mmCIF file with all atom_site columns, C-alpha atoms in Angstrom:
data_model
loop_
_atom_site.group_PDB
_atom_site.id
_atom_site.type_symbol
_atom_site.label_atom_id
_atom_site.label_alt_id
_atom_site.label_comp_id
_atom_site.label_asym_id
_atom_site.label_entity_id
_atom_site.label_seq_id
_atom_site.pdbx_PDB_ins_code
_atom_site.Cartn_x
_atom_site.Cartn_y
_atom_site.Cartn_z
_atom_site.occupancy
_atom_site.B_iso_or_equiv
_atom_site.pdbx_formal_charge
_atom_site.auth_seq_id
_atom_site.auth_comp_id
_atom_site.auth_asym_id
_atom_site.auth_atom_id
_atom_site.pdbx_PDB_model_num
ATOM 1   C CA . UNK L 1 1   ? 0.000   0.000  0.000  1.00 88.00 ? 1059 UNK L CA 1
ATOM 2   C CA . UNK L 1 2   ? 1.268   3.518  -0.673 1.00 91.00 ? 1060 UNK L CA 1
ATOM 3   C CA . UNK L 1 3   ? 1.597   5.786  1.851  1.00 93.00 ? 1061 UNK L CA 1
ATOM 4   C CA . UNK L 1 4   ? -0.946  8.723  1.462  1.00 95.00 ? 1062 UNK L CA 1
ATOM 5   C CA . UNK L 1 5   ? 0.863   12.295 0.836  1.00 96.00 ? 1063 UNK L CA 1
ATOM 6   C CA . UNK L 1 6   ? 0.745   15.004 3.759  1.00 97.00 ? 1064 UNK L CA 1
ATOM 7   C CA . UNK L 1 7   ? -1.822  17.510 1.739  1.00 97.00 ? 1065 UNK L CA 1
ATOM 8   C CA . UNK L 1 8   ? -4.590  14.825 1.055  1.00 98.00 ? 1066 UNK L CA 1
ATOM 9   C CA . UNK L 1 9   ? -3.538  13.549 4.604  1.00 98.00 ? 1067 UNK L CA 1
ATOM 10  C CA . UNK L 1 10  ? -5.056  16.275 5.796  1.00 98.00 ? 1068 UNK L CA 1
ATOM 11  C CA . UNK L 1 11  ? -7.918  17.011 3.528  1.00 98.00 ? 1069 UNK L CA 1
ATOM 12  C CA . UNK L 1 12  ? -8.973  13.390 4.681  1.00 98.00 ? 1070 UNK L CA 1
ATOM 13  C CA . UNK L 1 13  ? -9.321  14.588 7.589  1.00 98.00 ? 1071 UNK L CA 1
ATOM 14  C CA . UNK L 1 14  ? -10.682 17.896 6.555  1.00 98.00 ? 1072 UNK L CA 1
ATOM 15  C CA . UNK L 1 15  ? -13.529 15.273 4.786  1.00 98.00 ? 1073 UNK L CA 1
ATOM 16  C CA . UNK L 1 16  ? -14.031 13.651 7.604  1.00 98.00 ? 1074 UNK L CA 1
ATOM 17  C CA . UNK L 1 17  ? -14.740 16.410 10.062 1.00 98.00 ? 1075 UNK L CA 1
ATOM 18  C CA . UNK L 1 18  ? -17.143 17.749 7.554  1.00 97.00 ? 1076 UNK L CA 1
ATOM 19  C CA . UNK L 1 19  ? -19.457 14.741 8.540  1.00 97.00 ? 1077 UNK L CA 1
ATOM 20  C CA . UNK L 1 20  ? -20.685 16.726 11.812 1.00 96.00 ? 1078 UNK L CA 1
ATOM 21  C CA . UNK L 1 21  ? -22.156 19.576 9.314  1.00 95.00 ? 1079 UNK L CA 1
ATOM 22  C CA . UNK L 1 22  ? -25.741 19.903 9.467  1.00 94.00 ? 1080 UNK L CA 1
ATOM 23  C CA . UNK L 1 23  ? -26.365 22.077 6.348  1.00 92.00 ? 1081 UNK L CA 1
ATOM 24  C CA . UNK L 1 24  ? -28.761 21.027 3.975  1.00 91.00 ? 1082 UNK L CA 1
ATOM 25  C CA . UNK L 1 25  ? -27.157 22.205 1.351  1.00 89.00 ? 1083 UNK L CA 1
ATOM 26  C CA . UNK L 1 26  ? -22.907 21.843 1.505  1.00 92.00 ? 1084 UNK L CA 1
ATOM 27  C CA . UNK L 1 27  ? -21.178 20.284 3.951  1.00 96.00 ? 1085 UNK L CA 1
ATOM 28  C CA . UNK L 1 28  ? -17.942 21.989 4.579  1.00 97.00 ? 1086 UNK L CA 1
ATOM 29  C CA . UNK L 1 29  ? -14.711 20.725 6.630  1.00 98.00 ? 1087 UNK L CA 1
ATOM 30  C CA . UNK L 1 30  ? -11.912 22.785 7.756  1.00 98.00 ? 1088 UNK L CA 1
ATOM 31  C CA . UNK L 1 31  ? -8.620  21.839 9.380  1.00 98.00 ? 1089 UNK L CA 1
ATOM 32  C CA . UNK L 1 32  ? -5.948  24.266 10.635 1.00 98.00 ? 1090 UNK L CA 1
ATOM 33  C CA . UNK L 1 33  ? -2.675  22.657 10.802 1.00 98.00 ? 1091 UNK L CA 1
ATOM 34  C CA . UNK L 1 34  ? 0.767   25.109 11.797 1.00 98.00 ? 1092 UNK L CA 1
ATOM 35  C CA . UNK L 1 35  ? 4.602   23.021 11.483 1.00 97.00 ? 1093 UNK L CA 1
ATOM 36  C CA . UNK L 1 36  ? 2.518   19.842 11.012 1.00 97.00 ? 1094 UNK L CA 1
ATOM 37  C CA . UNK L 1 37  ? 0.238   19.860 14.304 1.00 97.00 ? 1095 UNK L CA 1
ATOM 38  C CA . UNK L 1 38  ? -3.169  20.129 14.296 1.00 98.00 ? 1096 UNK L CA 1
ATOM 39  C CA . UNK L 1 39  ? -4.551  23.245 15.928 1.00 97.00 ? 1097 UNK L CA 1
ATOM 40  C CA . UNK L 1 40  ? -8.058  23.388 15.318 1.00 98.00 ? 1098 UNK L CA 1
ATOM 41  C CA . UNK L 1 41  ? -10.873 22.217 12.996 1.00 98.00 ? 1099 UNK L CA 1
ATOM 42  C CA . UNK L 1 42  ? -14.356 22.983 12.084 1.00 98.00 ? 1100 UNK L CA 1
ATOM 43  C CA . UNK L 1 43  ? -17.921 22.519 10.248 1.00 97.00 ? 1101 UNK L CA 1
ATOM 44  C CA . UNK L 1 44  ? -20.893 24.264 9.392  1.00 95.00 ? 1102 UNK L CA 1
ATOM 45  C CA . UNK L 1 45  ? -23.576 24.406 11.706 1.00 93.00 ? 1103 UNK L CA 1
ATOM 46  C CA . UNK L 1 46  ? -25.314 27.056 13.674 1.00 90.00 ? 1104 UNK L CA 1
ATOM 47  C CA . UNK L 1 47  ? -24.713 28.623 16.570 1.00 89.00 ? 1105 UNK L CA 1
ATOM 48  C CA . UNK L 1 48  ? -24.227 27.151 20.138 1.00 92.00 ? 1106 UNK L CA 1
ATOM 49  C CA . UNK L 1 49  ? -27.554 27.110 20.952 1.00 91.00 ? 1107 UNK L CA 1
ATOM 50  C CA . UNK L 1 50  ? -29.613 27.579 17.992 1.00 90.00 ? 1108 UNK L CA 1
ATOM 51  C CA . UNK L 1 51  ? -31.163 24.977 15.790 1.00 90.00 ? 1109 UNK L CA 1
ATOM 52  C CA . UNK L 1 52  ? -29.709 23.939 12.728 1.00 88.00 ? 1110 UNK L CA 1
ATOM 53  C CA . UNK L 1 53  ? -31.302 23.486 9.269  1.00 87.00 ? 1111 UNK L CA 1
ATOM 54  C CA . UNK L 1 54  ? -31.056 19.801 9.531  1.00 89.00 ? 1112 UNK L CA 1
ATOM 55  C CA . UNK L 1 55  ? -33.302 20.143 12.996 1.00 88.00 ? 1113 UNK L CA 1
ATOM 56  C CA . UNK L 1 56  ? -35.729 22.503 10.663 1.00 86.00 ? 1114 UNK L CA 1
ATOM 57  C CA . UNK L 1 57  ? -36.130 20.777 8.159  1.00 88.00 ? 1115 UNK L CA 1
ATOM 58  C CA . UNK L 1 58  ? -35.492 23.284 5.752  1.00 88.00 ? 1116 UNK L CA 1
ATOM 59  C CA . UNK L 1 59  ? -32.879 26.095 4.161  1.00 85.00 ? 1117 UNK L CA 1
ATOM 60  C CA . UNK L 1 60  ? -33.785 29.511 4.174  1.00 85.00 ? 1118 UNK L CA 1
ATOM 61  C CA . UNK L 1 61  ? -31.531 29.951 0.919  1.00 85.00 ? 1119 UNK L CA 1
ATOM 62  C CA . UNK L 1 62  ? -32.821 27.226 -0.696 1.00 85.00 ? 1120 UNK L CA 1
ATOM 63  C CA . UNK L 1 63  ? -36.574 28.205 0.078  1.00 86.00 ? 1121 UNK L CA 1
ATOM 64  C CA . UNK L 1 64  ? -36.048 31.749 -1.087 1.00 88.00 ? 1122 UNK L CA 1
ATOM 65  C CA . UNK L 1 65  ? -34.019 30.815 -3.795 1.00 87.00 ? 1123 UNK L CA 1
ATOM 66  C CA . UNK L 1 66  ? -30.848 32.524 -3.322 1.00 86.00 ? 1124 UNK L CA 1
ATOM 67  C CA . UNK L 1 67  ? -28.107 31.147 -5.783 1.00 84.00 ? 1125 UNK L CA 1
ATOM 68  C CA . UNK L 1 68  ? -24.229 29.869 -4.614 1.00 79.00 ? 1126 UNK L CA 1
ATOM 69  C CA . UNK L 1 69  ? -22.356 32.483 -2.986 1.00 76.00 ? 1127 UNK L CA 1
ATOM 70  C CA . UNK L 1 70  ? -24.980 35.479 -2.157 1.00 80.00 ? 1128 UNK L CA 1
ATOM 71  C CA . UNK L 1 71  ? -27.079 36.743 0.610  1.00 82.00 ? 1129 UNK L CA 1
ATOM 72  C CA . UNK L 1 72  ? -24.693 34.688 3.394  1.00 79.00 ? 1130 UNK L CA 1
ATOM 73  C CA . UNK L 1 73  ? -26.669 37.205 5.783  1.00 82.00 ? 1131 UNK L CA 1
ATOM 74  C CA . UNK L 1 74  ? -29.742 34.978 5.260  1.00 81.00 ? 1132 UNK L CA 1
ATOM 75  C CA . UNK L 1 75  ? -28.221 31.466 6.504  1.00 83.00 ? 1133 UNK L CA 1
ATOM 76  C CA . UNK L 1 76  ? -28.033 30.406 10.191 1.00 84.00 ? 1134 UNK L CA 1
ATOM 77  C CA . UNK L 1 77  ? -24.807 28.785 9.733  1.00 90.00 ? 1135 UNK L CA 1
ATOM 78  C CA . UNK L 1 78  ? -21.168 29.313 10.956 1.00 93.00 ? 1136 UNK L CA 1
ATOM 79  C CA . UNK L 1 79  ? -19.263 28.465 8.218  1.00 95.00 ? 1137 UNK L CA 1
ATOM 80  C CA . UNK L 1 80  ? -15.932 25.730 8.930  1.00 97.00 ? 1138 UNK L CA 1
ATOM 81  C CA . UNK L 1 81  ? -13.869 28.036 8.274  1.00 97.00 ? 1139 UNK L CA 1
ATOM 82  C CA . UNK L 1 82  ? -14.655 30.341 10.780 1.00 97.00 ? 1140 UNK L CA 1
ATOM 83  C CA . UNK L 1 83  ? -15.689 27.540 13.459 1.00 97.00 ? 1141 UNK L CA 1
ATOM 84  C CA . UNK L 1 84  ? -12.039 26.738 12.817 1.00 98.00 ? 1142 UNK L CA 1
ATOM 85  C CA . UNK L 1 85  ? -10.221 29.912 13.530 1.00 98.00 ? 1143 UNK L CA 1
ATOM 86  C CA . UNK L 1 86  ? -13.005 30.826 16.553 1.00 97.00 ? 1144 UNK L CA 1
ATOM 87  C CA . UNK L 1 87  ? -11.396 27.565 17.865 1.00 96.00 ? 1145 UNK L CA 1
ATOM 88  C CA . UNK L 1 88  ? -7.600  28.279 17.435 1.00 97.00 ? 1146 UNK L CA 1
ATOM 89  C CA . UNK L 1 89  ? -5.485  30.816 19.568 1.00 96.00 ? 1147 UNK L CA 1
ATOM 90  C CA . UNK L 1 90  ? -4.036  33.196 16.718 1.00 94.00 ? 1148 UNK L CA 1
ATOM 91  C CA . UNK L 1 91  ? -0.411  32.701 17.693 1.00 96.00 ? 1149 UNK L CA 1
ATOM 92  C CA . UNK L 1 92  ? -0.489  29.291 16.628 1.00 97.00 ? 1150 UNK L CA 1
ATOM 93  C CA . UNK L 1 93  ? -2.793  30.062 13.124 1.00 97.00 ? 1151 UNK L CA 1
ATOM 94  C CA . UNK L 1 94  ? 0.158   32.721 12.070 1.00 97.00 ? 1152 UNK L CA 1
ATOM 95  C CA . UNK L 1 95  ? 1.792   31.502 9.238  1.00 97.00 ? 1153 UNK L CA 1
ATOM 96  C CA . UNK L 1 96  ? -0.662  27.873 8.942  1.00 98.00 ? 1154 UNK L CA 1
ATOM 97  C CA . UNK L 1 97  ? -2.448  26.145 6.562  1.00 98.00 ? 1155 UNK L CA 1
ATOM 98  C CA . UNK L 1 98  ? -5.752  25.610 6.487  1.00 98.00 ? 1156 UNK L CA 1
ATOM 99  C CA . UNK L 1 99  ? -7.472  22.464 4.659  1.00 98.00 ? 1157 UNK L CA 1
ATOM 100 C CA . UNK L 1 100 ? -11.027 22.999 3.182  1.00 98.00 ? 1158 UNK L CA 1
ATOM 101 C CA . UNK L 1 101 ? -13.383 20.297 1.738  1.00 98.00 ? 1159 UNK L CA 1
ATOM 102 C CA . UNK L 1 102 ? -16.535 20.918 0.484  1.00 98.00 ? 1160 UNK L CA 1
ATOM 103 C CA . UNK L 1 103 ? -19.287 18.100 -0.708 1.00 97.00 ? 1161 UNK L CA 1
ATOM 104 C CA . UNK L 1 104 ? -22.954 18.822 -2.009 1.00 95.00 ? 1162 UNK L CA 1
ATOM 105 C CA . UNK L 1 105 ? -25.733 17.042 -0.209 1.00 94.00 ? 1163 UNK L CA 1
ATOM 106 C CA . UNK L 1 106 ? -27.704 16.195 -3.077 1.00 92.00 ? 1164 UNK L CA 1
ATOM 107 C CA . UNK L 1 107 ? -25.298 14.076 -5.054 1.00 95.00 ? 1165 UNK L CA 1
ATOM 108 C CA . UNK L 1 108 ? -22.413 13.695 -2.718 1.00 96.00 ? 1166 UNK L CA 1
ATOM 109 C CA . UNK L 1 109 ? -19.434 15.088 -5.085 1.00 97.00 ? 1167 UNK L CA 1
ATOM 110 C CA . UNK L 1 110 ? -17.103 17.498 -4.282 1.00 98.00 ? 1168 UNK L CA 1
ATOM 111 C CA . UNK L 1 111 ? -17.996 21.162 -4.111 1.00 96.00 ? 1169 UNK L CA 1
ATOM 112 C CA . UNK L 1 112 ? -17.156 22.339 -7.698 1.00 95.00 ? 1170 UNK L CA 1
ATOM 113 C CA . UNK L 1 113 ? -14.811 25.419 -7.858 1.00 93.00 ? 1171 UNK L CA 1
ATOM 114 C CA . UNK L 1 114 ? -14.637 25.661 -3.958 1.00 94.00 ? 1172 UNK L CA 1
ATOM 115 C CA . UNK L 1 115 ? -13.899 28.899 -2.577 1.00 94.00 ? 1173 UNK L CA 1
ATOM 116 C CA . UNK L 1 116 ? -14.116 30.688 0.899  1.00 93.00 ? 1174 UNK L CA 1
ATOM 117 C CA . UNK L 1 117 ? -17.248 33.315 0.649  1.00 90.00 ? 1175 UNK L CA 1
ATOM 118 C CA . UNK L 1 118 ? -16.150 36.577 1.149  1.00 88.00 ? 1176 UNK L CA 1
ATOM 119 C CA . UNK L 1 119 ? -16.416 36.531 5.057  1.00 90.00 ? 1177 UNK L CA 1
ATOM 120 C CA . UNK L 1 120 ? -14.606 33.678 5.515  1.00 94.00 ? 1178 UNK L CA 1
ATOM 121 C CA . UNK L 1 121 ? -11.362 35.162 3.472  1.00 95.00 ? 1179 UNK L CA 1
ATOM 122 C CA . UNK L 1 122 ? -11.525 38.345 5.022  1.00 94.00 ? 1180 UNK L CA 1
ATOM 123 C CA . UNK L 1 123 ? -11.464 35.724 8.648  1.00 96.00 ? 1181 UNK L CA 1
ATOM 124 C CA . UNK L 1 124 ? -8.749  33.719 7.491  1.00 97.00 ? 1182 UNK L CA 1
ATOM 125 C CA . UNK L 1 125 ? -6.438  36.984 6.473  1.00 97.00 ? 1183 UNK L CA 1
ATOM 126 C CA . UNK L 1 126 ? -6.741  38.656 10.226 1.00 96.00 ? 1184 UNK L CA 1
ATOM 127 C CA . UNK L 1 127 ? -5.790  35.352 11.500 1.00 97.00 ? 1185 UNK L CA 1
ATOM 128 C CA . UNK L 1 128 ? -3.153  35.315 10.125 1.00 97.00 ? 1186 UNK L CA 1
ATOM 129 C CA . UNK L 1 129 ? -2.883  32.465 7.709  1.00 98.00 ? 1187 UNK L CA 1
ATOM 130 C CA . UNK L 1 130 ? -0.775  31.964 5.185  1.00 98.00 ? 1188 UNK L CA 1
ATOM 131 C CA . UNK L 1 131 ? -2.259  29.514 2.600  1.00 98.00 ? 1189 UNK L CA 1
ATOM 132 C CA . UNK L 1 132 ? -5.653  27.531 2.023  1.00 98.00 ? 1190 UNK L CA 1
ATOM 133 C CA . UNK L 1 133 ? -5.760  24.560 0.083  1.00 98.00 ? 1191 UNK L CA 1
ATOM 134 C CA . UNK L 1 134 ? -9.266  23.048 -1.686 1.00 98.00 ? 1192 UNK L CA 1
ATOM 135 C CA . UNK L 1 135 ? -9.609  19.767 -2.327 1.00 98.00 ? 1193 UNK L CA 1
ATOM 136 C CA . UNK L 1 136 ? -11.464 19.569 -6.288 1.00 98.00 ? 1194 UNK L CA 1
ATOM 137 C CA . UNK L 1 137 ? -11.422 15.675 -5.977 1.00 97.00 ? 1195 UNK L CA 1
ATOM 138 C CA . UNK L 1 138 ? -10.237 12.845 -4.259 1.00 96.00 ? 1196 UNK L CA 1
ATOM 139 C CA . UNK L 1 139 ? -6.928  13.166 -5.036 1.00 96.00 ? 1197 UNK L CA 1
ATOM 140 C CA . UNK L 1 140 ? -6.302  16.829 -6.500 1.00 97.00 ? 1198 UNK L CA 1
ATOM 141 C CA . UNK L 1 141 ? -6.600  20.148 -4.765 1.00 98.00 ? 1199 UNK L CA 1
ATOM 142 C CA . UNK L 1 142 ? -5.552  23.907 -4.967 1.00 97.00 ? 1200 UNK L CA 1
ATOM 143 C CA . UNK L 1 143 ? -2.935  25.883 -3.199 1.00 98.00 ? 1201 UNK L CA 1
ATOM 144 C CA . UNK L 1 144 ? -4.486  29.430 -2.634 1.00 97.00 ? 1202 UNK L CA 1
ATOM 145 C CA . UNK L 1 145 ? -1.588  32.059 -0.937 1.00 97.00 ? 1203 UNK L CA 1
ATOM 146 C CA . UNK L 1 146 ? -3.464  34.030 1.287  1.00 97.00 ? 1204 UNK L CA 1
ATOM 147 C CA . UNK L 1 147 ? -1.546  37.538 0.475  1.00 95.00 ? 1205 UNK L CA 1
ATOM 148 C CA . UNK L 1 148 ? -2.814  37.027 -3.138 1.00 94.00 ? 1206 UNK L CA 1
ATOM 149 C CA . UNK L 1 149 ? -6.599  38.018 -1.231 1.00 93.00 ? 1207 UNK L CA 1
ATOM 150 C CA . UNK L 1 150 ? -5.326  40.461 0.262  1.00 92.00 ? 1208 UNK L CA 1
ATOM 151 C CA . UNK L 1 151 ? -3.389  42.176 -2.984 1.00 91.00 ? 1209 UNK L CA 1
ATOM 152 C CA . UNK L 1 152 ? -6.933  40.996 -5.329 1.00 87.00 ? 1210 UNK L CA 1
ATOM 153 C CA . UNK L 1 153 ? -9.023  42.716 -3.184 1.00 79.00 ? 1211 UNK L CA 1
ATOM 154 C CA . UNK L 1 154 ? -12.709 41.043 -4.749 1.00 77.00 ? 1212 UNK L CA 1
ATOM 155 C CA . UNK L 1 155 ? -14.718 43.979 -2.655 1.00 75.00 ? 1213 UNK L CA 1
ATOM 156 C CA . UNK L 1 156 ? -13.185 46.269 -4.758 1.00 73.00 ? 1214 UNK L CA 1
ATOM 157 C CA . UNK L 1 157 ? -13.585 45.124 -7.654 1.00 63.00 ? 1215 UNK L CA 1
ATOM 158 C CA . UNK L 1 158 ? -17.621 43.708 -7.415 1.00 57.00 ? 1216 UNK L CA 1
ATOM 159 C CA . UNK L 1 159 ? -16.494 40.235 -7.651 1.00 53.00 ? 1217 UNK L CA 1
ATOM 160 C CA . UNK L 1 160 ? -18.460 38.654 -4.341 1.00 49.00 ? 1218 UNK L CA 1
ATOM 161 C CA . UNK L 1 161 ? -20.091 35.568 -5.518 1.00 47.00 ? 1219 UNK L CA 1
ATOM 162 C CA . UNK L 1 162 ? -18.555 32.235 -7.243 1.00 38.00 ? 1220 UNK L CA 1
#
């Protein structure tokens, strides 16, 4: 058996963790990992407290119709992303990696063209993160550098949706 490489390594695990989302819509996983530890990870789900869509029963987004990547405002998730860094002390996130995996619910494949929404980026650059990688299938993924947000700055240009 071959020995699995250190990226997918931890976008396994990014896969797995997304298994505790409760979206109805994308389940999202999200690992933080700084000189090879493990610092934090996270989901989507709501609030402490709150019920989730999967308790509901239904999607605000979805029942309104609001396409991929808009009106964030509207759903009662936290996205894993930002679960992830509210679960991290920012010394140890300065100069990580974090892992993101995204599947749909309906069919089960991989989030095509996975991104982090707007919020989430502007999250990950005051925590200090260096780089982001997406997993686009099993075994392939992209290596986004974090400074290349901050120098392609998308609210300034109108470019807020996928």
């Amino acid at each position: 058996m071959e020995r699995r490489d250190k990226i997918n390594y931890y976008l396994d695990i990014a896969e797995a963790v997304l298994k505790r989302g409760t979206c109805l819509r994308r389940l999202y996983g999200a690992v933080i990992v700084n000189n090879d530890e493990i610092i934090s990870t996270g989901y989507v789900g709501a609030p402490r407290g709150r019920k989730n869509c999967s308790d509901l029963g239904f999607c605000t987004r979805t029942k309104l119709g609001v396409p991929r990547g808009q009106r964030y405002e509207l759903c009662r998730s936290v996205h894993a992303e930002m679960n992830a860094i509210i679960s991290a002390p920012r010394e140890k996130m300065l100069g990580a990696t974090l892992y993101l995996v995204g599947i749909e619910v309906m069919d089960g494949g991989y989030v095509k063209n996975a991104d982090c929404c707007s919020m989430c980026k502007k999250n990950v650059i005051n925590a200090g993160i260096e780089r982001v990688i997406i997993r686009d299938s099993a075994d392939e993924y992209r290596v986004v550098n974090v400074c290349d947000w901050v120098d392609n700055d998308e609210s300034l240009e109108g470019k807020l949706g996928y």
